[in-house]
Amino acid sequence: MKRILIPVALLCATAARAEIKERIAAIVNGQPITLSEVEERVGPELARVQQISDETARARDKSSLLHQGLEQLIDEKLIESEAHTIGADVSEDEVQRGLEQLARQSSMEVPEFKEALEQQGISWETARETVRRQQLMGQVLRFKIKPRKITDEEVQTAYAAIAKDPEYEVRARHIFVATPERATPASVAAAHKKAEDAMRRVKAGETFALVAREMSDGPTAREGGDLGYFKKGLMLPAIEQAAFSLKPGQISPLIKTSSGYHIVLVEDRRAIPPKPLPEVKEEIRNRLANESIFKERENYVASLRKTAQIDEKLETPGPVSSR
């Protein structure tokens, strides 16, 4: 079965809902933004927040998330207003080409893409309107924000900063004791005991690789749990956090995750030398150009906010929890 990749912009699109919520979240230059629009904008993350068991943390995180979504919608509303001021317009052909491009990015033909959207509860008309709005805002930003030429000196300065603060990688070994998918208290207790037994053997002086071969349930057990060298962003967060906080020769405490128990031994830590400047200068130049455009967009939207009449009606949120 083909994997369906629906663009985030469309997943967050305003779609028809059975329950109509009339509560106003903000009024921007006389134009309302409803609470239902905000909820739809942050829908995927909102579903995650609703799973937080602590009621206080759940309420705080939901409030903060809704506020973030509202700020995005306010910015978009202001940019859309500017589109009318400068006479920007998007033709039906441009919208159609935009939809066709999204379909290609999802490795689908347009009819198949349309069906996939509808399965997600997004009508084709809603998709067309979302693409039109995105293209309209793009026209405004291209009209108002001119790309700045990044000099060779800026590229060299950025490269020097990378060389001064290099990325690191570690070499580690790993013992993993799995808990069953439908774990019972007894099976969890058995896995915990097995993991503790492995830890005791390692602390008693047995070779980590030998214990891993005999006791690990992980795919690297035959290699003595050898994970090789890896940098940040490639391992489970809990494993990564342990590996990059330990010094060579140190062993982590027992780590519990949803899949089981882990023990990590760090064997080496080394800096990753940067590639030669000629190989990466265009990549650095593009990154600096994108950062410059993003900063200019922020400044432009801030200038629109200064002259706009914005009445936000959502309560100011607290910080999002680290769950």
Short mmCIF file of C-alpha atoms in Angstrom, two decimals:
data_model
loop_
_atom_site.label_atom_id
_atom_site.label_comp_id
_atom_site.label_asym_id
_atom_site.label_seq_id
_atom_site.Cartn_x
_atom_site.Cartn_y
_atom_site.Cartn_z
CA MET A 1 0.00 0.00 0.00
CA LYS A 2 1.33 3.44 -0.92
CA ARG A 3 2.22 5.64 2.01
CA ILE A 4 0.14 8.81 2.02
CA LEU A 5 2.09 11.99 2.80
CA ILE A 6 -0.39 14.82 3.28
CA PRO A 7 1.31 18.23 3.47
CA VAL A 8 1.12 19.81 6.93
CA ALA A 9 -0.39 22.99 5.50
CA LEU A 10 -3.38 21.00 4.34
CA LEU A 11 -3.65 18.87 7.47
CA CYS A 12 -3.95 22.12 9.39
CA ALA A 13 -6.39 23.61 6.90
CA THR A 14 -9.78 24.87 7.96
CA ALA A 15 -12.21 22.07 7.13
CA ALA A 16 -15.94 21.69 7.63
CA ARG A 17 -16.84 20.36 11.08
CA ALA A 18 -20.03 18.86 12.45
CA GLU A 19 -19.75 21.00 15.55
CA ILE A 20 -19.66 24.74 14.82
CA LYS A 21 -17.86 26.82 17.44
CA GLU A 22 -18.67 30.50 17.31
CA ARG A 23 -16.27 31.67 19.99
CA ILE A 24 -14.01 34.44 18.68
CA ALA A 25 -10.29 34.03 19.43
CA ALA A 26 -9.22 37.40 18.00
CA ILE A 27 -10.33 40.27 15.81
CA VAL A 28 -7.76 41.61 13.34
CA ASN A 29 -8.61 44.90 11.65
CA GLY A 30 -12.28 44.03 12.08
CA GLN A 31 -11.90 40.48 10.73
CA PRO A 32 -12.61 37.62 13.20
CA ILE A 33 -10.51 34.53 13.82
CA THR A 34 -12.60 31.81 15.44
CA LEU A 35 -11.50 29.36 18.09
CA SER A 36 -12.32 26.48 15.74
CA GLU A 37 -9.85 27.89 13.18
CA VAL A 38 -7.15 28.00 15.86
CA GLU A 39 -7.90 24.45 16.99
CA GLU A 40 -7.73 23.19 13.42
CA ARG A 41 -4.40 24.96 12.87
CA VAL A 42 -2.79 23.11 15.80
CA GLY A 43 -4.84 19.91 15.41
CA PRO A 44 -2.03 17.30 15.29
CA GLU A 45 -0.22 18.76 18.32
CA LEU A 46 -3.49 19.36 20.16
CA ALA A 47 -4.25 15.65 19.97
CA ARG A 48 -0.90 14.93 21.65
CA VAL A 49 -1.56 17.46 24.41
CA GLN A 50 -4.95 15.90 25.14
CA GLN A 51 -3.12 12.70 26.12
CA ILE A 52 -1.27 14.37 29.03
CA SER A 53 -2.58 12.79 32.21
CA ASP A 54 -1.91 15.68 34.59
CA GLU A 55 -4.90 18.02 34.33
CA THR A 56 -2.98 21.19 35.21
CA ALA A 57 -0.19 20.47 32.73
CA ARG A 58 -2.73 19.52 30.05
CA ALA A 59 -4.65 22.79 30.48
CA ARG A 60 -1.44 24.85 30.48
CA ASP A 61 -0.05 23.14 27.37
CA LYS A 62 -3.34 23.42 25.52
CA SER A 63 -3.55 27.14 26.29
CA SER A 64 0.03 27.71 25.12
CA LEU A 65 -0.50 25.69 21.94
CA LEU A 66 -3.70 27.55 21.05
CA HIS A 67 -1.90 30.83 21.59
CA GLN A 68 0.90 29.79 19.20
CA GLY A 69 -1.67 28.83 16.57
CA LEU A 70 -3.50 32.11 17.04
CA GLU A 71 -0.31 34.12 16.55
CA GLN A 72 0.32 32.30 13.25
CA LEU A 73 -3.22 33.02 12.04
CA ILE A 74 -2.93 36.69 13.01
CA ASP A 75 0.29 37.01 11.01
CA GLU A 76 -1.34 35.35 8.01
CA LYS A 77 -4.41 37.56 8.28
CA LEU A 78 -2.21 40.68 8.24
CA ILE A 79 -0.24 39.45 5.22
CA GLU A 80 -3.46 38.60 3.38
CA SER A 81 -4.71 42.13 4.02
CA GLU A 82 -1.52 43.47 2.46
CA ALA A 83 -2.21 41.35 -0.62
CA HIS A 84 -5.30 43.43 -1.32
CA THR A 85 -3.33 46.63 -0.73
CA ILE A 86 -0.68 45.80 -3.33
CA GLY A 87 -3.16 44.20 -5.73
CA ALA A 88 -1.76 40.68 -5.50
CA ASP A 89 -3.88 37.99 -7.10
CA VAL A 90 -3.70 34.25 -7.71
CA SER A 91 -5.29 32.72 -10.80
CA GLU A 92 -7.16 29.42 -10.87
CA ASP A 93 -4.39 28.00 -13.08
CA GLU A 94 -1.79 28.85 -10.42
CA VAL A 95 -3.89 27.18 -7.73
CA GLN A 96 -4.28 24.09 -9.91
CA ARG A 97 -0.53 23.92 -10.54
CA GLY A 98 0.05 24.25 -6.80
CA LEU A 99 -2.25 21.32 -6.09
CA GLU A 100 -0.59 19.25 -8.82
CA GLN A 101 2.81 19.96 -7.26
CA LEU A 102 1.58 18.83 -3.84
CA ALA A 103 0.23 15.65 -5.42
CA ARG A 104 3.62 14.95 -7.05
CA GLN A 105 5.39 15.53 -3.73
CA SER A 106 3.13 12.85 -2.26
CA SER A 107 3.89 10.54 -5.23
CA MET A 108 0.25 10.58 -6.35
CA GLU A 109 -1.87 11.54 -9.30
CA VAL A 110 -4.32 14.38 -8.62
CA PRO A 111 -7.45 12.15 -8.31
CA GLU A 112 -5.64 9.88 -5.85
CA PHE A 113 -4.39 12.90 -3.90
CA LYS A 114 -7.90 14.34 -3.76
CA GLU A 115 -9.24 11.07 -2.38
CA ALA A 116 -6.45 10.93 0.23
CA LEU A 117 -7.31 14.45 1.41
CA GLU A 118 -10.98 13.57 1.72
CA GLN A 119 -10.05 10.55 3.82
CA GLN A 120 -8.34 13.01 6.17
CA GLY A 121 -11.54 15.07 6.34
CA ILE A 122 -10.24 17.83 4.03
CA SER A 123 -12.49 18.75 1.13
CA TRP A 124 -11.01 19.59 -2.27
CA GLU A 125 -12.47 23.08 -2.02
CA THR A 126 -10.74 23.59 1.32
CA ALA A 127 -7.47 22.38 -0.21
CA ARG A 128 -7.84 24.82 -3.11
CA GLU A 129 -8.49 27.71 -0.73
CA THR A 130 -5.51 26.79 1.44
CA VAL A 131 -3.19 26.67 -1.57
CA ARG A 132 -4.59 29.98 -2.85
CA ARG A 133 -3.95 31.67 0.51
CA GLN A 134 -0.42 30.29 0.73
CA GLN A 135 0.38 31.49 -2.79
CA LEU A 136 -1.13 34.89 -2.07
CA MET A 137 1.01 35.31 1.03
CA GLY A 138 4.05 34.17 -0.95
CA GLN A 139 3.43 36.94 -3.50
CA VAL A 140 3.26 39.56 -0.76
CA LEU A 141 6.45 38.37 0.91
CA ARG A 142 8.34 38.24 -2.39
CA PHE A 143 7.14 41.77 -3.17
CA LYS A 144 8.04 43.19 0.24
CA ILE A 145 11.17 41.19 1.10
CA LYS A 146 14.09 41.29 -1.29
CA PRO A 147 16.74 38.57 -0.91
CA ARG A 148 20.02 39.90 0.41
CA LYS A 149 23.27 38.85 -1.24
CA ILE A 150 25.41 36.87 1.19
CA THR A 151 29.08 37.90 0.93
CA ASP A 152 32.07 35.58 0.91
CA GLU A 153 33.18 37.18 4.18
CA GLU A 154 29.91 36.17 5.85
CA VAL A 155 30.32 32.61 4.58
CA GLN A 156 33.89 32.46 5.93
CA THR A 157 32.77 33.81 9.32
CA ALA A 158 30.02 31.21 9.56
CA TYR A 159 32.44 28.46 8.54
CA ALA A 160 34.94 29.58 11.20
CA ALA A 161 32.18 29.38 13.83
CA ILE A 162 31.38 25.81 12.75
CA ALA A 163 35.06 24.84 12.94
CA LYS A 164 35.41 26.45 16.39
CA ASP A 165 32.39 24.64 17.82
CA PRO A 166 32.35 21.29 16.02
CA GLU A 167 29.70 18.62 16.22
CA TYR A 168 30.63 15.53 18.23
CA GLU A 169 29.94 11.85 17.76
CA VAL A 170 30.26 8.99 20.21
CA ARG A 171 30.90 5.29 19.92
CA ALA A 172 28.75 3.26 22.29
CA ARG A 173 27.58 -0.23 23.15
CA HIS A 174 24.04 -1.05 24.16
CA ILE A 175 22.23 -3.75 26.13
CA PHE A 176 18.49 -3.82 25.50
CA VAL A 177 15.96 -5.91 27.41
CA ALA A 178 12.58 -5.77 25.69
CA THR A 179 9.15 -5.68 27.32
CA PRO A 180 6.32 -7.34 25.33
CA GLU A 181 3.90 -5.17 23.34
CA ARG A 182 1.00 -6.23 25.55
CA ALA A 183 3.07 -6.33 28.71
CA THR A 184 1.63 -7.59 31.98
CA PRO A 185 2.98 -6.53 35.39
CA ALA A 186 4.66 -9.93 35.60
CA SER A 187 6.39 -9.61 32.21
CA VAL A 188 7.56 -6.08 33.02
CA ALA A 189 8.95 -7.30 36.34
CA ALA A 190 10.74 -10.16 34.59
CA ALA A 191 12.30 -7.78 32.05
CA HIS A 192 13.36 -5.42 34.84
CA LYS A 193 15.02 -8.28 36.73
CA LYS A 194 16.86 -9.43 33.59
CA ALA A 195 18.10 -5.86 32.98
CA GLU A 196 19.25 -5.56 36.60
CA ASP A 197 21.08 -8.89 36.29
CA ALA A 198 22.87 -7.59 33.19
CA MET A 199 23.81 -4.40 35.03
CA ARG A 200 25.16 -6.38 37.99
CA ARG A 201 27.36 -8.50 35.70
CA VAL A 202 28.76 -5.42 33.98
CA LYS A 203 29.45 -3.63 37.27
CA ALA A 204 31.11 -6.78 38.61
CA GLY A 205 33.70 -6.45 35.86
CA GLU A 206 32.44 -8.72 33.09
CA THR A 207 33.09 -7.47 29.57
CA PHE A 208 30.17 -5.33 28.38
CA ALA A 209 30.31 -6.93 24.93
CA LEU A 210 30.05 -10.43 26.42
CA VAL A 211 27.04 -9.52 28.57
CA ALA A 212 25.40 -7.87 25.56
CA ARG A 213 25.87 -11.00 23.44
CA GLU A 214 24.33 -13.20 26.11
CA MET A 215 21.53 -10.98 27.43
CA SER A 216 20.61 -8.21 24.97
CA ASP A 217 17.41 -8.47 22.91
CA GLY A 218 18.63 -5.77 20.55
CA PRO A 219 19.66 -6.24 16.89
CA THR A 220 23.31 -5.51 17.77
CA ALA A 221 23.56 -8.31 20.37
CA ARG A 222 25.71 -10.50 18.09
CA GLU A 223 28.17 -7.61 17.74
CA GLY A 224 28.38 -7.21 21.51
CA GLY A 225 25.89 -4.35 21.45
CA ASP A 226 28.19 -2.21 19.27
CA LEU A 227 26.28 0.82 17.95
CA GLY A 228 29.32 2.23 16.17
CA TYR A 229 29.86 5.98 15.96
CA PHE A 230 26.78 8.18 15.80
CA LYS A 231 25.94 11.85 16.15
CA LYS A 232 22.93 13.53 17.70
CA GLY A 233 19.54 12.96 16.13
CA LEU A 234 20.04 9.32 15.12
CA MET A 235 19.12 7.39 18.27
CA LEU A 236 16.18 7.21 20.66
CA PRO A 237 16.19 10.43 22.72
CA ALA A 238 16.77 8.55 25.99
CA ILE A 239 19.73 6.64 24.52
CA GLU A 240 21.15 9.78 22.92
CA GLN A 241 20.86 11.79 26.12
CA ALA A 242 22.74 9.12 28.06
CA ALA A 243 25.42 8.60 25.40
CA PHE A 244 26.26 12.28 25.05
CA SER A 245 26.26 12.97 28.80
CA LEU A 246 28.74 10.18 29.63
CA LYS A 247 32.51 10.19 29.33
CA PRO A 248 34.37 7.35 27.59
CA GLY A 249 34.40 4.32 29.85
CA GLN A 250 31.28 5.33 31.77
CA ILE A 251 28.11 3.24 31.92
CA SER A 252 24.61 4.68 32.15
CA PRO A 253 22.09 3.82 34.85
CA LEU A 254 19.23 1.56 33.81
CA ILE A 255 17.13 3.49 31.28
CA LYS A 256 13.39 2.73 30.99
CA THR A 257 11.54 3.46 27.75
CA SER A 258 8.21 2.32 26.33
CA SER A 259 9.94 -0.60 24.60
CA GLY A 260 12.02 -1.91 27.51
CA TYR A 261 15.22 -1.33 29.50
CA HIS A 262 18.55 -0.06 28.20
CA ILE A 263 22.15 0.10 29.42
CA VAL A 264 24.66 2.23 27.51
CA LEU A 265 28.46 2.13 27.59
CA VAL A 266 30.35 4.98 25.91
CA GLU A 267 33.67 3.85 24.43
CA ASP A 268 34.83 6.97 22.59
CA ARG A 269 33.89 10.57 21.89
CA ARG A 270 35.38 12.64 19.08
CA ALA A 271 34.84 15.87 17.20
CA ILE A 272 33.59 15.60 13.64
CA PRO A 273 35.98 17.68 11.50
CA PRO A 274 34.14 20.09 9.21
CA LYS A 275 34.23 19.48 5.48
CA PRO A 276 36.59 21.76 3.49
CA LEU A 277 35.11 25.20 2.86
CA PRO A 278 34.89 24.79 -0.94
CA GLU A 279 32.63 21.75 -0.43
CA VAL A 280 30.17 23.48 1.90
CA LYS A 281 30.33 27.18 1.05
CA GLU A 282 27.17 27.15 -1.10
CA GLU A 283 25.30 25.18 1.54
CA ILE A 284 26.37 27.77 4.14
CA ARG A 285 25.46 30.63 1.79
CA ASN A 286 21.96 29.19 1.26
CA ARG A 287 21.48 28.71 5.00
CA LEU A 288 22.50 32.30 5.72
CA ALA A 289 20.21 33.54 2.94
CA ASN A 290 17.26 31.61 4.36
CA GLU A 291 17.99 32.91 7.86
CA SER A 292 18.12 36.45 6.48
CA ILE A 293 14.77 36.05 4.70
CA PHE A 294 13.20 34.58 7.84
CA LYS A 295 14.46 37.51 9.90
CA GLU A 296 13.17 40.01 7.35
CA ARG A 297 9.78 38.27 7.38
CA GLU A 298 9.67 38.59 11.18
CA ASN A 299 10.53 42.30 10.95
CA TYR A 300 7.93 42.84 8.22
CA VAL A 301 5.15 41.14 10.18
CA ALA A 302 6.17 43.08 13.30
CA SER A 303 5.76 46.32 11.35
CA LEU A 304 2.28 45.22 10.22
CA ARG A 305 1.32 44.47 13.81
CA LYS A 306 2.35 47.96 14.93
CA THR A 307 -0.28 49.61 12.73
CA ALA A 308 -2.97 46.92 13.00
CA GLN A 309 -5.92 46.78 15.37
CA ILE A 310 -5.62 43.41 17.08
CA ASP A 311 -7.93 42.30 19.86
CA GLU A 312 -6.85 38.91 21.22
CA LYS A 313 -9.44 37.17 23.36
CA LEU A 314 -7.59 34.03 24.45
CA GLU A 315 -6.06 34.03 27.91
CA THR A 316 -2.29 34.44 28.08
CA PRO A 317 -0.80 30.93 28.45
CA GLY A 318 1.89 29.59 30.71
CA PRO A 319 4.98 27.81 29.35
CA VAL A 320 4.60 24.46 27.62
CA SER A 321 5.70 21.50 29.73
CA SER A 322 8.64 19.36 28.63
CA ARG A 323 6.57 16.18 28.35
#
